PDB file of C-alpha atoms in Angstrom:
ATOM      1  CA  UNK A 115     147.313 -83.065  90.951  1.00  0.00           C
ATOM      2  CA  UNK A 116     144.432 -85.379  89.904  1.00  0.00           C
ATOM      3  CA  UNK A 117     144.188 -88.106  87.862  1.00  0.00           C
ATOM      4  CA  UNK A 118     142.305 -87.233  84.707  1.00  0.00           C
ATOM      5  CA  UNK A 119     142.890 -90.761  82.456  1.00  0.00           C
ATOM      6  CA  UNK A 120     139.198 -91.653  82.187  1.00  0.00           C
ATOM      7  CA  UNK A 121     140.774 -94.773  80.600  1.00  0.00           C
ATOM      8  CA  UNK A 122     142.552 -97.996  81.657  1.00  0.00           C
ATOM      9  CA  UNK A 123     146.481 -97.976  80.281  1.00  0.00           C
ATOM     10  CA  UNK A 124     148.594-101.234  79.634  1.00  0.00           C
ATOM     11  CA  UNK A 125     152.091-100.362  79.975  1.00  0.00           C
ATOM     12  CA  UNK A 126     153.372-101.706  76.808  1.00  0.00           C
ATOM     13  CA  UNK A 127     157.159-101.636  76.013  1.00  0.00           C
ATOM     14  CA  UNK A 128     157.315-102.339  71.997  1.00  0.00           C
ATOM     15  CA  UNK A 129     159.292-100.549  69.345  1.00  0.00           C
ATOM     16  CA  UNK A 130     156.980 -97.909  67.537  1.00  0.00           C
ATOM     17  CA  UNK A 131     157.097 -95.785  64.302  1.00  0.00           C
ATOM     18  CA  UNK A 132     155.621 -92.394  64.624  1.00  0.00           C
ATOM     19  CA  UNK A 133     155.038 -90.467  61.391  1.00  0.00           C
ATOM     20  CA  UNK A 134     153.512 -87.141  60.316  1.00  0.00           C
ATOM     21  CA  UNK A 135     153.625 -86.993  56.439  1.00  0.00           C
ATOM     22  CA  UNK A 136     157.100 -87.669  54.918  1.00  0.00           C
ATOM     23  CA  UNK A 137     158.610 -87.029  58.479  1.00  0.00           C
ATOM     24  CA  UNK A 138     159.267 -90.739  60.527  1.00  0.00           C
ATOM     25  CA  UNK A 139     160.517 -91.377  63.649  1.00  0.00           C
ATOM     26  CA  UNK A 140     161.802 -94.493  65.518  1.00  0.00           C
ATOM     27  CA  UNK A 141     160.960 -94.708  68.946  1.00  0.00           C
ATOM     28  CA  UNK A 142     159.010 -96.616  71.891  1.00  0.00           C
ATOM     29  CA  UNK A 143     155.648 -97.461  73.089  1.00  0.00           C
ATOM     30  CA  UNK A 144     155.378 -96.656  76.584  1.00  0.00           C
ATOM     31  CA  UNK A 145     151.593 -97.755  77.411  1.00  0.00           C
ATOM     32  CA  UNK A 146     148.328 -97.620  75.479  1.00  0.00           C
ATOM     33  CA  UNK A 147     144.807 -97.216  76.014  1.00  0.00           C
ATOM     34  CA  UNK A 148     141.564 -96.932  73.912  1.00  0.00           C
ATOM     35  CA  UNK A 149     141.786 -92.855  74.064  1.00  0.00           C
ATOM     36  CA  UNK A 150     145.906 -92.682  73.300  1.00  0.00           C
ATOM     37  CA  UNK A 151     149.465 -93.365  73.944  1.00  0.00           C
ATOM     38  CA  UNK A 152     152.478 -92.251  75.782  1.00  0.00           C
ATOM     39  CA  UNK A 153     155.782 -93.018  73.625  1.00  0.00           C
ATOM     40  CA  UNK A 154     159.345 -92.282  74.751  1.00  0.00           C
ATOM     41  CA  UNK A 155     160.677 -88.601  72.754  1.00  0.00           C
ATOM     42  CA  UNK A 156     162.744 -89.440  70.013  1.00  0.00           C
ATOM     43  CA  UNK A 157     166.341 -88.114  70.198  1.00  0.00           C
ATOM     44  CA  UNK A 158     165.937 -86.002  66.721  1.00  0.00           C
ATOM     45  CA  UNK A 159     162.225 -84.763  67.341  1.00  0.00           C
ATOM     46  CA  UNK A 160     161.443 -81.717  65.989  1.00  0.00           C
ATOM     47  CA  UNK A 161     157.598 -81.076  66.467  1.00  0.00           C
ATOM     48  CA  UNK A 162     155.728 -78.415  63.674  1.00  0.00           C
ATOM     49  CA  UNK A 163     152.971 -76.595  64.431  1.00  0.00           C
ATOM     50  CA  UNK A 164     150.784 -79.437  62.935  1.00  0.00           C
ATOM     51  CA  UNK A 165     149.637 -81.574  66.246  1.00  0.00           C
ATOM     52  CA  UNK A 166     148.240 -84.637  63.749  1.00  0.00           C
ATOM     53  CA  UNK A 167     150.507 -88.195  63.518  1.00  0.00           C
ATOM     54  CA  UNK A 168     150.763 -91.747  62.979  1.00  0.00           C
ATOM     55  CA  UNK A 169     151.407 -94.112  65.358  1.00  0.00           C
ATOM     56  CA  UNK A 170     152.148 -97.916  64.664  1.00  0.00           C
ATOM     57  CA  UNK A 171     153.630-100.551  66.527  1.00  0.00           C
ATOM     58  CA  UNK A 172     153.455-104.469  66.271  1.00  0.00           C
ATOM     59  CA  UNK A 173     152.055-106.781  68.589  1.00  0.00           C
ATOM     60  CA  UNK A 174     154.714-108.917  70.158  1.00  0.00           C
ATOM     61  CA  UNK A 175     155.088-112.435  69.062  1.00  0.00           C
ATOM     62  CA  UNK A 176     152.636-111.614  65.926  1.00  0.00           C
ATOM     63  CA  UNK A 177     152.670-109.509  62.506  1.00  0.00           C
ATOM     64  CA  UNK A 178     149.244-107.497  63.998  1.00  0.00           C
ATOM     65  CA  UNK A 179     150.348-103.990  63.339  1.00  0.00           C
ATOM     66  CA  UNK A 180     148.360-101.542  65.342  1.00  0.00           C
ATOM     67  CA  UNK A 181     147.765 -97.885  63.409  1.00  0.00           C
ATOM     68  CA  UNK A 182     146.593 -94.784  65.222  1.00  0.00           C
ATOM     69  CA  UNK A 183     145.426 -91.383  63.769  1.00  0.00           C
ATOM     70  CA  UNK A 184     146.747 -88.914  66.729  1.00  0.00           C
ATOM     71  CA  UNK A 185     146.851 -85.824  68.054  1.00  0.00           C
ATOM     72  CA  UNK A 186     150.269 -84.515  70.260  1.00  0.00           C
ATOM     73  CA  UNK A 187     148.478 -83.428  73.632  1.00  0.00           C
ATOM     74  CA  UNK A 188     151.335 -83.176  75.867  1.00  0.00           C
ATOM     75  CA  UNK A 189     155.362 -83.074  75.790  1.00  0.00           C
ATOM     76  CA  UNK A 190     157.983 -83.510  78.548  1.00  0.00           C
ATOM     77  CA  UNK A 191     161.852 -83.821  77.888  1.00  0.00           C
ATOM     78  CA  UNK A 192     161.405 -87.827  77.652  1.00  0.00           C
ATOM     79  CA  UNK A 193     157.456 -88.411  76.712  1.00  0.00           C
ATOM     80  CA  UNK A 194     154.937 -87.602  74.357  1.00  0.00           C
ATOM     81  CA  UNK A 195     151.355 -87.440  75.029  1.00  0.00           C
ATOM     82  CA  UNK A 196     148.784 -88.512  72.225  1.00  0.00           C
ATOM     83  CA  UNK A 197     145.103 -88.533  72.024  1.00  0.00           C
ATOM     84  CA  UNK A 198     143.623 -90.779  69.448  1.00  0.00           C
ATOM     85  CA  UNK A 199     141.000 -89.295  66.753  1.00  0.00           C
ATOM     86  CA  UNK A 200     140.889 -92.428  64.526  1.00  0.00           C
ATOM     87  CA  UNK A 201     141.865 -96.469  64.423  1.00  0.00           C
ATOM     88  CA  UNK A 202     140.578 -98.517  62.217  1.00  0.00           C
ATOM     89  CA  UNK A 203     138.687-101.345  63.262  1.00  0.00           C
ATOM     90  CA  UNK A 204     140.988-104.225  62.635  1.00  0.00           C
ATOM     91  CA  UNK A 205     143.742-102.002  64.653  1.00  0.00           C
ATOM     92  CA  UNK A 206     140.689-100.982  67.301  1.00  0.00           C
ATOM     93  CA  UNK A 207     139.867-105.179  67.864  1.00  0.00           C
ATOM     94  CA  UNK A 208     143.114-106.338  68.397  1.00  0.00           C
ATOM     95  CA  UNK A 209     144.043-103.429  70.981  1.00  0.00           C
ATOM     96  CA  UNK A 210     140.736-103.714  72.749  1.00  0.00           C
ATOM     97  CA  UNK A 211     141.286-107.873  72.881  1.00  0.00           C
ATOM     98  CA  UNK A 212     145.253-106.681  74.559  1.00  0.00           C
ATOM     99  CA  UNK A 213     143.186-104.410  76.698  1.00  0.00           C
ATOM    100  CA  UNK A 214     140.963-106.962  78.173  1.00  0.00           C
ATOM    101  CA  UNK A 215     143.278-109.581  78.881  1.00  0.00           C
ATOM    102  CA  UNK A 216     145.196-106.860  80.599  1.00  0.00           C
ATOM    103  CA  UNK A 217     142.306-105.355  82.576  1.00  0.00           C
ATOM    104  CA  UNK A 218     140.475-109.023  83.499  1.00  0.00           C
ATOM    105  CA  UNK A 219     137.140-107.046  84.353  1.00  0.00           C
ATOM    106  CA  UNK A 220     135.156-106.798  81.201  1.00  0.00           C
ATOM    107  CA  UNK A 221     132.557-104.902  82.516  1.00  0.00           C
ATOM    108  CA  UNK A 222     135.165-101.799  82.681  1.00  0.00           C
ATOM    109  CA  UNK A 223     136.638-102.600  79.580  1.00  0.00           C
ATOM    110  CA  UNK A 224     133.108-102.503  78.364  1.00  0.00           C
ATOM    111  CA  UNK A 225     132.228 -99.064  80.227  1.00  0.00           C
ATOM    112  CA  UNK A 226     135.430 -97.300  78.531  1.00  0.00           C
ATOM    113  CA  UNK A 227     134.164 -98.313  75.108  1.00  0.00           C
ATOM    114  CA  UNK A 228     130.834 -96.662  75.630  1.00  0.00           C
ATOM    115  CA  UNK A 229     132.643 -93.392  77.047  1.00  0.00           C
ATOM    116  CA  UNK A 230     135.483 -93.280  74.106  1.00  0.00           C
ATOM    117  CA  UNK A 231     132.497 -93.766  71.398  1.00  0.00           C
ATOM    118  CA  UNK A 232     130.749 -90.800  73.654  1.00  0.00           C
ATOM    119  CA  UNK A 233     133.924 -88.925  73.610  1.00  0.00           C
ATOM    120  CA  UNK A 234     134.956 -89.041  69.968  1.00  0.00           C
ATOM    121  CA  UNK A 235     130.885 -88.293  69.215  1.00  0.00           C
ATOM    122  CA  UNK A 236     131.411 -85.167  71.166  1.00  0.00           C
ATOM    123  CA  UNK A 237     134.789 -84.114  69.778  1.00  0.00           C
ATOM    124  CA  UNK A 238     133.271 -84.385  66.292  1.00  0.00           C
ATOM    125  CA  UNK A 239     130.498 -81.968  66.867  1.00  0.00           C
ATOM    126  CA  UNK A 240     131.124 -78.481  66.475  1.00  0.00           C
TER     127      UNK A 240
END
């Protein structure tokens, strides 16, 4: 099967909160890119028919809490699959600046901003 990440993903092994209204769950951060995450499936998930969550974790060493507005894409027995719709732009600085010291070519970093702002422009139209 091909690869169809468009987008560079730092494997990232942090404690995360994922949330969908009232409902919370504690689990972990498997890697993260500018376009989503992949956390490990918490032992009492129950997904709804609603595919729209919160994802936050905290940057290691540091109080810099990243928050993602996601969408569940994909399940397995051990992984979840999210696309990101929204970050804010505090959340979208810091994980871009762990992105590029991850990546160490910032002309790629730079061409995956350009196609996520492409993307979520295209996803927004109807």
């Amino acid at each position: 099967m091909p690869e169809r990440r468009h987008f560079t993903r730092i494997f990232y092994l942090t404690a995360a909160r994922l949330s969908q209204g009232a409902r919370q769950w504690r689990t972990q951060l498997v890697d993260v890119s500018l376009q989503g995450a992949l956390l490990l499936r918490p032992e009492d998930w129950s997904p709804s028919d609603d595919k729209e969550y919160e994802i936050c974790f905290v940057l290691g060493g540091s109080d810099i809490e990243i928050k993602m507005q996601v969408e569940l894409t994909h399940e397995a027995s051990k992984k979840l699959g999210f696309y990101c719709h929204h970050i804010d732009i505090d959340s979208a600085s810091h994980l871009k600046r762990m992105i590029q010291l991850n990546v160490g070519e910032e002309q790629l970093l730079y061409r995956e901003l350009e196609q996520l702002l492409q993307e979520h422009q295209d996803h927004a139209q109807p």
